[in-house]
Coordinates of C-alpha atoms (C1' of nucleotides) in Angstrom, one line a residue:
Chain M
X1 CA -43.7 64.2 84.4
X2 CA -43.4 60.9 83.2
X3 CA -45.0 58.2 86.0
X4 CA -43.5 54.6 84.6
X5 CA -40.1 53.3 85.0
X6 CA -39.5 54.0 81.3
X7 CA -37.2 51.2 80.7
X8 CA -39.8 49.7 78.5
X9 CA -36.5 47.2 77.2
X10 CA -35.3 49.4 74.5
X11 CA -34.1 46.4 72.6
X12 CA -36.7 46.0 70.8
X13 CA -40.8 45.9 70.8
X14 CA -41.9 43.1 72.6
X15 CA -39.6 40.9 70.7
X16 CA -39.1 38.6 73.4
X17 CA -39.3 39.4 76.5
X18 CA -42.8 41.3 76.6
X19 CA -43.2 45.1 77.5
X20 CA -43.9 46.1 80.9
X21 CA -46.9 47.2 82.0
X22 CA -46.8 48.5 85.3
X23 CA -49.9 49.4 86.9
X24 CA -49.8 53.3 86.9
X25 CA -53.5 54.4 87.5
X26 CA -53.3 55.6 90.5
X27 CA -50.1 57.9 90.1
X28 CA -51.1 59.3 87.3
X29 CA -54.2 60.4 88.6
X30 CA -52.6 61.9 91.5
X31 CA -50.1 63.5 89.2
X32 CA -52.8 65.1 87.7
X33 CA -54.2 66.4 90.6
X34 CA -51.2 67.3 92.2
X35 CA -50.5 69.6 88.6
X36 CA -53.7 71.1 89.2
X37 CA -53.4 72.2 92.7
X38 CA -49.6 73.4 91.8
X39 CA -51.1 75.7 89.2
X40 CA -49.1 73.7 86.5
X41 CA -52.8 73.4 85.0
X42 CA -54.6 77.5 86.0
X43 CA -58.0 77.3 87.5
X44 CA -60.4 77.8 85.0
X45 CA -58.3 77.2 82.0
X46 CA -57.9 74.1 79.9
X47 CA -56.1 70.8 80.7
X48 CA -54.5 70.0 77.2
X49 CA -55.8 67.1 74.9
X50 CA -56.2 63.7 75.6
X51 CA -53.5 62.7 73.7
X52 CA -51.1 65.6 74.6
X53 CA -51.7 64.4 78.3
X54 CA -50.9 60.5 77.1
X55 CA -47.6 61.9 76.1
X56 CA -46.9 63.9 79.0
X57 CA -47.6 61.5 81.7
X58 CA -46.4 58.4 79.2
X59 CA -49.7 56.2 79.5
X60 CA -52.3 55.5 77.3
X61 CA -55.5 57.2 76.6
X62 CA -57.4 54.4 78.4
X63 CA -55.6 55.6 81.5
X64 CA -55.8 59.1 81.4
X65 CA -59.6 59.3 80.5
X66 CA -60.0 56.6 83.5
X67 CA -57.8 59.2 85.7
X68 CA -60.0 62.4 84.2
X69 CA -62.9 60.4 85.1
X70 CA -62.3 60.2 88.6
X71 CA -60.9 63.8 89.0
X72 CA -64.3 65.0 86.9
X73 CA -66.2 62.6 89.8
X74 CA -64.5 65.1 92.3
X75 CA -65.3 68.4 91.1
X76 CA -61.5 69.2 89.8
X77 CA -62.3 69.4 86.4
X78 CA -65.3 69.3 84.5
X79 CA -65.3 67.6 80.9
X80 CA -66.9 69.2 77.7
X81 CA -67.7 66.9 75.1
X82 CA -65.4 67.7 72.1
X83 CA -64.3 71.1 73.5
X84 CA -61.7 70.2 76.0
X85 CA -61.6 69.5 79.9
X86 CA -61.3 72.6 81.9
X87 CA -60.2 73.1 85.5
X88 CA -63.0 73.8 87.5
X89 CA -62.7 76.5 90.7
X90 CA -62.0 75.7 93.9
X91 CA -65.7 76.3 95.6
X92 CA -66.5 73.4 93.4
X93 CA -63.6 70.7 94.4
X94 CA -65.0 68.0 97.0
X95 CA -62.8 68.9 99.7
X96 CA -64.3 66.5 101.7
X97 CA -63.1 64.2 100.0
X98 CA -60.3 62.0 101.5
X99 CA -58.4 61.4 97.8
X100 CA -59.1 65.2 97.2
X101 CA -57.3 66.5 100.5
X102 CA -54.0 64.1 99.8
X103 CA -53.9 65.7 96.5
X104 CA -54.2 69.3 98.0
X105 CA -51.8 68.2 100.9
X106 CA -49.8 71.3 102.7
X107 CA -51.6 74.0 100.1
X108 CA -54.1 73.5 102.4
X109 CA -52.8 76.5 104.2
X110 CA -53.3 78.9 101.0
X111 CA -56.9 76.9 100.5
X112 CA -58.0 79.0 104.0
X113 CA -59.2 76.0 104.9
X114 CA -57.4 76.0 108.3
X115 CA -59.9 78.4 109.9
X116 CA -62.9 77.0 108.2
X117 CA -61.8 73.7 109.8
X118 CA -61.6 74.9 113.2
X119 CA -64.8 76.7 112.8
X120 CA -66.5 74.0 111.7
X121 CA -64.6 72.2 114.4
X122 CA -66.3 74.3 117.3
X123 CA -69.4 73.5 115.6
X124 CA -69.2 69.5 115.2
X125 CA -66.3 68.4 117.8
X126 CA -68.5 69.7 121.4
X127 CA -72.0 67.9 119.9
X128 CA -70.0 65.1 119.0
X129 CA -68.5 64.8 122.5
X130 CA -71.5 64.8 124.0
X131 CA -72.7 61.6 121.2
X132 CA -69.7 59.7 122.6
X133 CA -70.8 60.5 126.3
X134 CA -73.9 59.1 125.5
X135 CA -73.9 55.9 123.2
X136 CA -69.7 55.3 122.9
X137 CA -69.4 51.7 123.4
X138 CA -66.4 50.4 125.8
X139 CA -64.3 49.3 122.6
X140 CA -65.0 52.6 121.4
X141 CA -63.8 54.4 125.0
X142 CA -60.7 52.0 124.9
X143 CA -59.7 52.9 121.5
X144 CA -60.0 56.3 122.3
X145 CA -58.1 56.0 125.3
X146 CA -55.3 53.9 123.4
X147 CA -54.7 57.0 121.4
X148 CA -54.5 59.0 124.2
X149 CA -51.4 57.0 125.7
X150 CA -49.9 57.1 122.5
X151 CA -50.6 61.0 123.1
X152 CA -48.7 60.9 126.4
X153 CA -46.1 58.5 125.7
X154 CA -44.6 60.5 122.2
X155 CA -43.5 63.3 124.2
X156 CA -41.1 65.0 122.4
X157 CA -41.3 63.4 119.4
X158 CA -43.8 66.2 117.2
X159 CA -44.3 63.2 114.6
X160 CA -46.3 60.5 117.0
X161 CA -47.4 62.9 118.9
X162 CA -49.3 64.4 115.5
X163 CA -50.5 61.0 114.6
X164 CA -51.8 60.2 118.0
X165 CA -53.6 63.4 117.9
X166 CA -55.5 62.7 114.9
X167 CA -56.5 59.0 115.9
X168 CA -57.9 60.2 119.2
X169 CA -60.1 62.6 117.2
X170 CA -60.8 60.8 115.0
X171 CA -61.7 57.5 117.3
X172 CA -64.1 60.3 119.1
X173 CA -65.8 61.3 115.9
X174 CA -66.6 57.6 115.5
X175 CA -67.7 56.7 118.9
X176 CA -70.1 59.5 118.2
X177 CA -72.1 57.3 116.1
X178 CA -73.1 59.7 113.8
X179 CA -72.3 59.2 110.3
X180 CA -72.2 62.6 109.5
X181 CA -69.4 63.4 111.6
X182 CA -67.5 60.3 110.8
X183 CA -66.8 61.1 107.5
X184 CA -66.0 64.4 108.7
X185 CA -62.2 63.0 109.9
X186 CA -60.7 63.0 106.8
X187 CA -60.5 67.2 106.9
X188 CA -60.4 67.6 110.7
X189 CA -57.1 64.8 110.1
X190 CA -55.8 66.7 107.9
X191 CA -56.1 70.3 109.4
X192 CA -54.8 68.8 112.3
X193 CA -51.7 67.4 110.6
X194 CA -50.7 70.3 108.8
X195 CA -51.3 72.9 111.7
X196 CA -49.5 70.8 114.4
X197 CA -46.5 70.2 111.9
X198 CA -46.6 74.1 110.9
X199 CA -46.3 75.0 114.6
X200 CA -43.7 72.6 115.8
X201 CA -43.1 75.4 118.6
X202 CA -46.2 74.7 120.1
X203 CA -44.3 71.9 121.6
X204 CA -44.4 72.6 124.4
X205 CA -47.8 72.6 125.1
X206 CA -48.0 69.3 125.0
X207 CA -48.3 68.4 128.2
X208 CA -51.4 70.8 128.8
X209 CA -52.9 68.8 125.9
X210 CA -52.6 65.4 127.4
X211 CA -54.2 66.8 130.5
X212 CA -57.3 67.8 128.8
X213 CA -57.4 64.9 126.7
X214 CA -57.4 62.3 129.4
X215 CA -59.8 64.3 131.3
X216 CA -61.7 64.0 128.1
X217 CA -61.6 60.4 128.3
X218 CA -62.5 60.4 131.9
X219 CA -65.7 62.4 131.3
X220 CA -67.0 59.3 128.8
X221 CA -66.2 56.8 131.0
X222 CA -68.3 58.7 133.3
X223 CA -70.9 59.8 130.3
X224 CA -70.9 63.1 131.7
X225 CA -72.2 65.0 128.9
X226 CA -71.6 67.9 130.3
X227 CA -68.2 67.2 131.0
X228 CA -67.1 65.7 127.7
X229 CA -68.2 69.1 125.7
X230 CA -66.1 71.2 128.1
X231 CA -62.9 69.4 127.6
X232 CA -63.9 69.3 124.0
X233 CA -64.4 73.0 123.8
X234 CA -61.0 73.4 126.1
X235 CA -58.9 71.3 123.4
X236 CA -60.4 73.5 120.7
X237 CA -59.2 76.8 122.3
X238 CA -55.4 74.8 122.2
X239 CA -56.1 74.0 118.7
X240 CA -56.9 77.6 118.0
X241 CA -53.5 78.7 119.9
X242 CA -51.7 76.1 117.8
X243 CA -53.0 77.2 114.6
X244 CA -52.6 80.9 115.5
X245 CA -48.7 80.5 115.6
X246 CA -48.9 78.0 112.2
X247 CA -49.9 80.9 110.1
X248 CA -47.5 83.1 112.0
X249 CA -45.3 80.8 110.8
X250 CA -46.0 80.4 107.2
X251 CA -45.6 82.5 104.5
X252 CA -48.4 85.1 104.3
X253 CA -50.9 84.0 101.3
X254 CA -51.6 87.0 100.4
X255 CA -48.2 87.8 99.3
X256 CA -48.2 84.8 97.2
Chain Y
X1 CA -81.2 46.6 82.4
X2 CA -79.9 47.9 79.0
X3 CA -79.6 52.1 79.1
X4 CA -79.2 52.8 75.2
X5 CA -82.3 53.6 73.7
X6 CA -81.8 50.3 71.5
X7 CA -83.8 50.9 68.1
X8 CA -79.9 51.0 66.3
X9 CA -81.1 52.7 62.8
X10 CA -83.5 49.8 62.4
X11 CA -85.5 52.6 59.6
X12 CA -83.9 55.9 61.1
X13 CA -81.6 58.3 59.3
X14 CA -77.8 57.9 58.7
X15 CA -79.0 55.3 56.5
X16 CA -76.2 53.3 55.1
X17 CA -74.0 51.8 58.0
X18 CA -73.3 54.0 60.7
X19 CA -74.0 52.7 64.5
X20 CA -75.8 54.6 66.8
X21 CA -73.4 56.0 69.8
X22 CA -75.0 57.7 72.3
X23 CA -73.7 59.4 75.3
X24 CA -74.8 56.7 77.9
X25 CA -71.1 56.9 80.8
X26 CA -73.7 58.5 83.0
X27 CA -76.9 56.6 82.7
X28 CA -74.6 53.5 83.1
X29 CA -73.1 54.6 86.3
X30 CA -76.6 56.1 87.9
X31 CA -77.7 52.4 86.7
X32 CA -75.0 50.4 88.4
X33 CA -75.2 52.6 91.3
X34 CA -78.8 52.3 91.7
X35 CA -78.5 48.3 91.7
X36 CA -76.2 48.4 94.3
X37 CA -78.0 50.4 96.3
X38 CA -81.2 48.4 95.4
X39 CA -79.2 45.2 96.7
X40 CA -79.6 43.8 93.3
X41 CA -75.7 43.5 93.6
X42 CA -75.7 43.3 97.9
X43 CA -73.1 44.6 100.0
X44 CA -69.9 42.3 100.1
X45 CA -70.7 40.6 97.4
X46 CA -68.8 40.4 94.0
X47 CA -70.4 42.3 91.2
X48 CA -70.4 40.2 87.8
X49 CA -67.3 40.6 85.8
X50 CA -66.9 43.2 83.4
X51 CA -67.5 40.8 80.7
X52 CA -70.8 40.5 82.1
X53 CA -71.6 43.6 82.8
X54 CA -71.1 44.4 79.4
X55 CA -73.8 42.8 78.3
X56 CA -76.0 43.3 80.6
X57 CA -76.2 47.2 80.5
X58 CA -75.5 47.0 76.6
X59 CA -72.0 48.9 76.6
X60 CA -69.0 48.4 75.7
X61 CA -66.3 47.7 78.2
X62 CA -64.6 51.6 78.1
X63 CA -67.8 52.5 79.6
X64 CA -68.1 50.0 82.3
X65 CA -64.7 50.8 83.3
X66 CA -65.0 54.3 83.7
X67 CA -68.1 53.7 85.5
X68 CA -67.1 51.2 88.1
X69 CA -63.5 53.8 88.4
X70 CA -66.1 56.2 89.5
X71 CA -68.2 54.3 92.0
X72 CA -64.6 53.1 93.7
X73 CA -63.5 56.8 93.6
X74 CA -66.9 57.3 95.7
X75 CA -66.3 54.5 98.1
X76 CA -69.2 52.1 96.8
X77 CA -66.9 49.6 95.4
X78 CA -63.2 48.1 95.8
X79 CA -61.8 46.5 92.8
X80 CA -59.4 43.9 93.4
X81 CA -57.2 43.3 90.8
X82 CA -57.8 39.7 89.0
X83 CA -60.0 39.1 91.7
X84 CA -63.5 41.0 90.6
X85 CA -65.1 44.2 91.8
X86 CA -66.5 44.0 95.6
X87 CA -69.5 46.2 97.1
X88 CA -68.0 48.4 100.3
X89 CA -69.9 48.7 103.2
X90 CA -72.1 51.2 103.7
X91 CA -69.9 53.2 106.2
X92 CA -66.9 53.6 103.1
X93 CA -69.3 55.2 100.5
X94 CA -69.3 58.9 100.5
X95 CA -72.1 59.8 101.3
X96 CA -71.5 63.7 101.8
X97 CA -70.9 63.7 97.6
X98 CA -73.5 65.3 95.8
X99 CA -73.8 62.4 93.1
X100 CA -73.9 59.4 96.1
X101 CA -77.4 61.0 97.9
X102 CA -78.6 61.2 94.6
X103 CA -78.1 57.5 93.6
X104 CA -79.1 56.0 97.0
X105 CA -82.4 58.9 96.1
X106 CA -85.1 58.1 98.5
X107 CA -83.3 55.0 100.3
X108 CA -81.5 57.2 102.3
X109 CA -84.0 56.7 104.7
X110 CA -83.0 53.1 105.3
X111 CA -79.6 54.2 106.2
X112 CA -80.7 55.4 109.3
X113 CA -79.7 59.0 107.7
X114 CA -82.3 61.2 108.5
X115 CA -81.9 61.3 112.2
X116 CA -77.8 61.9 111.6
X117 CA -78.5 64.9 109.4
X118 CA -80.6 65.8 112.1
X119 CA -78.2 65.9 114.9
X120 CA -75.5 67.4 112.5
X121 CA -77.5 70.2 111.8
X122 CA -78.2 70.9 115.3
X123 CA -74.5 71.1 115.6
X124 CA -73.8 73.3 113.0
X125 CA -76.6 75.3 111.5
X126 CA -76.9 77.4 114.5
X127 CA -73.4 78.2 114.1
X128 CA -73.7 78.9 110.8
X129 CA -76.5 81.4 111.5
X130 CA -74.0 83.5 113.8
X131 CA -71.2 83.5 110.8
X132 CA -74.4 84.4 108.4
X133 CA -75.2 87.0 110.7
X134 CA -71.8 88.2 111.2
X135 CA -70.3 87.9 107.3
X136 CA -73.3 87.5 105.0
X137 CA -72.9 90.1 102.5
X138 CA -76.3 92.3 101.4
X139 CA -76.3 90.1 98.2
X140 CA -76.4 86.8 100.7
X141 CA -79.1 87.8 102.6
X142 CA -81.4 89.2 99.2
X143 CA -80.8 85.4 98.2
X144 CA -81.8 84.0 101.4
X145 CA -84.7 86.4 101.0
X146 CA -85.9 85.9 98.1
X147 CA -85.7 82.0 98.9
X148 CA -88.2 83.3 101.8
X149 CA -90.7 85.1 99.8
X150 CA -90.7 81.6 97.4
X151 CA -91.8 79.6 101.0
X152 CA -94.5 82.3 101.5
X153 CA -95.9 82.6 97.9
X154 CA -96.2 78.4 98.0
X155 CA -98.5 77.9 100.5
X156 CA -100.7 74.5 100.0
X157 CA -98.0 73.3 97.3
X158 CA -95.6 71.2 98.9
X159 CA -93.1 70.9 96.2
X160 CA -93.1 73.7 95.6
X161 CA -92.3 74.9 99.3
X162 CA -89.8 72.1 100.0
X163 CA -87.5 73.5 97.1
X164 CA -88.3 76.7 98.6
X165 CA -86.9 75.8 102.2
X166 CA -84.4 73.4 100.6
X167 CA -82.7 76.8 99.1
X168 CA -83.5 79.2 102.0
X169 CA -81.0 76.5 103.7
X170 CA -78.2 75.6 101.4
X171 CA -78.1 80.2 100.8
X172 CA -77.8 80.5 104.4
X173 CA -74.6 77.7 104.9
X174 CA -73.1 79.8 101.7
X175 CA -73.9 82.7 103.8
X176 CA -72.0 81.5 106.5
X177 CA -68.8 81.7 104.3
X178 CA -67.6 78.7 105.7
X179 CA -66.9 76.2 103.0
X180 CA -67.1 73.0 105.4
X181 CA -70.7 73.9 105.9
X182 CA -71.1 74.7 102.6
X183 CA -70.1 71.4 101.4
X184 CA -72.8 69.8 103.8
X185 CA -75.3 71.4 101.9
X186 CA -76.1 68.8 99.5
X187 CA -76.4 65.8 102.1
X188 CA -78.9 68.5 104.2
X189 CA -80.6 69.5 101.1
X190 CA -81.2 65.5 100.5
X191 CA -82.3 64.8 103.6
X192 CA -84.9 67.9 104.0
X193 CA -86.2 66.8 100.5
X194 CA -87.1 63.5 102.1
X195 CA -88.2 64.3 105.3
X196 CA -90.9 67.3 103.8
X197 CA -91.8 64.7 100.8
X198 CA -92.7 61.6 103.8
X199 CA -94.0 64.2 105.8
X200 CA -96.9 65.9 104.0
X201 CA -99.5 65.6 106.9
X202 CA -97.0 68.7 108.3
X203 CA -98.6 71.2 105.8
X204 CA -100.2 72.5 108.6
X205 CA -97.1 73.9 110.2
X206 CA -95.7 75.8 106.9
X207 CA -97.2 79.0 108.1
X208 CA -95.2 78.6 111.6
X209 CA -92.2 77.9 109.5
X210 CA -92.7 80.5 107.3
X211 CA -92.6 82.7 110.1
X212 CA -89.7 81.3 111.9
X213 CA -87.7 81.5 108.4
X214 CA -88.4 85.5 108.1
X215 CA -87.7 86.3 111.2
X216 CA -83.8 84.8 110.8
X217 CA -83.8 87.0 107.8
X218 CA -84.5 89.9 110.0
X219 CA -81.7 88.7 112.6
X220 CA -79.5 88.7 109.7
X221 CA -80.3 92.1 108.4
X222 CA -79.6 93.3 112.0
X223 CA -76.7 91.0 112.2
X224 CA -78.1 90.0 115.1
X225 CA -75.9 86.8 116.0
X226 CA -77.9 85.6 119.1
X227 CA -81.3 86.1 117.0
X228 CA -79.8 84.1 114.2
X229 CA -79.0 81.3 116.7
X230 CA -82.1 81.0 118.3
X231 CA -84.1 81.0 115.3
X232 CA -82.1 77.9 113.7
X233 CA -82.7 76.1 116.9
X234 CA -86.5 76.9 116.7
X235 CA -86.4 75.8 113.1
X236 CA -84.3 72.6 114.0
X237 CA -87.3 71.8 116.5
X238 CA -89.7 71.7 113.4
X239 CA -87.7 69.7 111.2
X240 CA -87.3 67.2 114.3
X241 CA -91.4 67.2 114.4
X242 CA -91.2 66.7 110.9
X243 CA -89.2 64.0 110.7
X244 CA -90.8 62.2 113.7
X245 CA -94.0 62.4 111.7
X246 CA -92.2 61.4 108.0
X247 CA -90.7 58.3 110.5
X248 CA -94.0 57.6 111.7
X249 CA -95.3 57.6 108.3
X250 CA -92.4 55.3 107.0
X251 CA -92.4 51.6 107.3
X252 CA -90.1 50.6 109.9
X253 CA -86.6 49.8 108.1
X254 CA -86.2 47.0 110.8
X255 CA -89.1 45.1 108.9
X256 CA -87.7 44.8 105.9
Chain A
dG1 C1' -52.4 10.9 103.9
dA2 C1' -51.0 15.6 104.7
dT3 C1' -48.5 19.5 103.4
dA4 C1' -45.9 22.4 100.3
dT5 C1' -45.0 23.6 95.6
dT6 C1' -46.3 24.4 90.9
dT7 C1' -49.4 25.2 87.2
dC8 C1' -53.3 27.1 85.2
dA9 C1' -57.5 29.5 84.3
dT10 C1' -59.8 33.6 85.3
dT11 C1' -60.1 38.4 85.5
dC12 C1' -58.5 42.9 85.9
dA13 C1' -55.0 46.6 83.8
dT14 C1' -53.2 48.5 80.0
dC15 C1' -52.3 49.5 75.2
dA16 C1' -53.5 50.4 70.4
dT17 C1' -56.6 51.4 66.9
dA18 C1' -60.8 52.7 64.7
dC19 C1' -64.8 55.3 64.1
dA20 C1' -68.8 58.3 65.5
dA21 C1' -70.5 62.7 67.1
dA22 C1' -70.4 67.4 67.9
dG23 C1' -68.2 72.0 69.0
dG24 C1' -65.5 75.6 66.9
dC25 C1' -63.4 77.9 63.2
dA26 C1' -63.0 79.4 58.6
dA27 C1' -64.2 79.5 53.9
dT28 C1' -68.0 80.2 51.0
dT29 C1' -71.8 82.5 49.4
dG30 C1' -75.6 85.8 49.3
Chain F
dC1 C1' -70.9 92.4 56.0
dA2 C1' -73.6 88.5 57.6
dA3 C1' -75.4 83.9 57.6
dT4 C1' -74.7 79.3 56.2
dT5 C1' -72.0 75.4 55.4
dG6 C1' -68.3 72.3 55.6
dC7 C1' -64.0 70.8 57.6
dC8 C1' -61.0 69.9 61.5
dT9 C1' -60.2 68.9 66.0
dT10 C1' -61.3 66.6 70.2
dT11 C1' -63.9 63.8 73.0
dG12 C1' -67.0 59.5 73.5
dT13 C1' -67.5 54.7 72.5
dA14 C1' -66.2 50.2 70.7
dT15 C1' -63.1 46.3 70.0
dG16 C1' -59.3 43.1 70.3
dA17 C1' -54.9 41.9 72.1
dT18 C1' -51.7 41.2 75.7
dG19 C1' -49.5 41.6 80.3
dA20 C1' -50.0 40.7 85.2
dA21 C1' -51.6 38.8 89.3
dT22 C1' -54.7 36.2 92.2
dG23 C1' -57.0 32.0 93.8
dA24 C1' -57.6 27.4 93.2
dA25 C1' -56.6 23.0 91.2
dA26 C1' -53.1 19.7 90.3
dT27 C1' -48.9 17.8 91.3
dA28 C1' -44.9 16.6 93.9
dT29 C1' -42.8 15.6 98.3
dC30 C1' -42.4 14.0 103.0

DNA sequence: GATATTTCATTCATCATACAAAGGCAATTG
DNA sequence: CAATTGCCTTTGTATGATGAATGAAATATC
């Protein structure tokens, strides 16, 4: 998989016109990455050499250490001085890492992540509710509530209705004003993305989710603790439905 | 702030001509990140050009450019192409990855962390105890265990104990099979660190810990989900005390 | 004089090459 | 056959050159 254009002028070496250097860091690295998740590159085995990987990808060393760097700073691989750069297993990947989950994309399904994310949901999404009922500030209600009309508005269409999704959680994550759980968005947003697109019949459930959701944004206005955790829970039961018919959906992974 | 150990054969072996190489990519990166987070390069700001930082870590430009690809790759800096290499606001850097809490090291407390981790582990360490107590397999709970008998064998030495408790915690989110909360365990494990080191005056309470800690290992043997719950929350109560006290003990971030 | 366009210097992005250091393998030697 | 030694491979670091793009200075135009 070569990641530049490749025209490179075949008339001649920068005899003129100078060769083109696009800037290529970024794909390659994700290339990479993507190879290693598609188990082009095994778990546990060994990426090839430096400068077999400078001809397979068409770059220079200078960007593929650069790229191994980065994927080494994530727990994908693990570099041995002089011995090679092996794929490291997945326990060890940063999967809370925003780059990390892009590059993992749908296999997120065969990751089990899905049901560790809702877990972990149950655990983080009630307390955080509760934050927001307590210390969200108006901006941080209205924003919420913006994503919420976008919620109600995209009826039909699965796509906005997805994205509006994920910005409403993730706008309450942040008017939680906790750190922690802000920087947990990036996996709930993707969980949420994937399991909503894998259960497109879910559709029609919708509506019931809108209802909760605004009743969700009526409880912070109020700062109703109380409230605000039960809608959360409420949403997370309709999450768990959702996902439910997502893996009924897919492709066992098992059977893979 | 040079990180090569500088004496370059000046008597040593390899006698005729050969320069000194040593492996420095990480001491470089730990040293940029540790000026950043010093404010010797402060937030916003522009750090010095590659050129310059160069010279004034003593490396070549390969190893300034790996290091700076893997602060961005952490969120701590933005480099803008031809422009120079910016410091991110606090709120981009990663600060669940392993390597970040080690760099920012005891100035997490300035970040107003403490009391986060604090409020994200009421959230999920009691959930994490019911998973434990449902999944945890016998060689989970011998870990947890033996984590346990380390707490009671270090009475009076607090390092000793806070490693202790610091594994006691980070076995019982592996217990808990979930790999969210495992992944939390290093920004828990950095905070309790802290929070026992600031806090030393709390020796007094290790026995009550010690207690509390054993009898969660009993719920777990018993798989005793509503035990396993209640204890976290009783433990969560201590580190709260704890931390009140290390706070207390702290000079007020707002002062500096 | 004010604004729009152009040029230029600075700085990052990439490439290519060279050498050092160290792990692994094989030949050598006892 | 076993232990040592030396070579080869591969990564780690250094260096110089050039492309590319941005921001600002200089110029041209109205």
């Amino acid at each position: 998989m070569i990641v530049q254009e490749q025209d490179e002028r075949s008339g001649g070496p920068d005899g003129e016109g100078g060769v083109r250097r696009p800037r290529v860091q970024k794909n390659v690295t994700r290339a990479i990455a993507s190879d290693i998740c598609a188990d082009v590159f095994p778990i546990g085995g060994f990426l090839p050499t430096e400068n077999e990987l400078c001809l397979r990808y068409g770059v220079s060393r200078t960007v593929i250490r650069e790229s191994l760097k980065i994927l080494e700073s994530k727990g994908l691989v693990r570099g041995r001085s002089r011995v090679g750069t092996v794929v490291c297993p997945k326990e060890e990947w940063n999967i809370l890492d925003q780059q990390v989950l892009e590059w993992i994309g749908p296999r997120i399904f065969e990751l089990d992540l899905l049901t560790c994310v809702l877990d972990a949901r149950r655990a983080i999404e009630p307390f955080a509710a509760e934050f927001a009922a307590e210390r969200a500030t108006v901006q941080d209600v209205a924003e919420i509530e913006r994503a919420w009309e976008r919620m109600r508005d995209a009826a039909g269409d699965l796509e906005a209705f997805t994205q509006a999704d994920v910005a409403f959680h993730a706008a309450l994550l942040k008017a939680s004003h906790n750190q922690i759980f802000m920087q947990l968005a990036s996996i709930i947003q993707a969980a949420l993305e994937f399991s909503l697109h894998a259960s497109n019949e879910a559709a029609a459930a919708c509506d019931e989710a809108v209802e909760i959701h605004k009743r969700l944004v009526e409880a912070l206005r109020l700062r109703d603790k109380t409230a605000a955790r039960e809608c959360s829970l409420q949403m997370l039961d309709l999450a768990a439905r959702d996902l439910a018919i997502a893996v009924k959906n897919h492709p066992a992974p098992s059977g893979a």
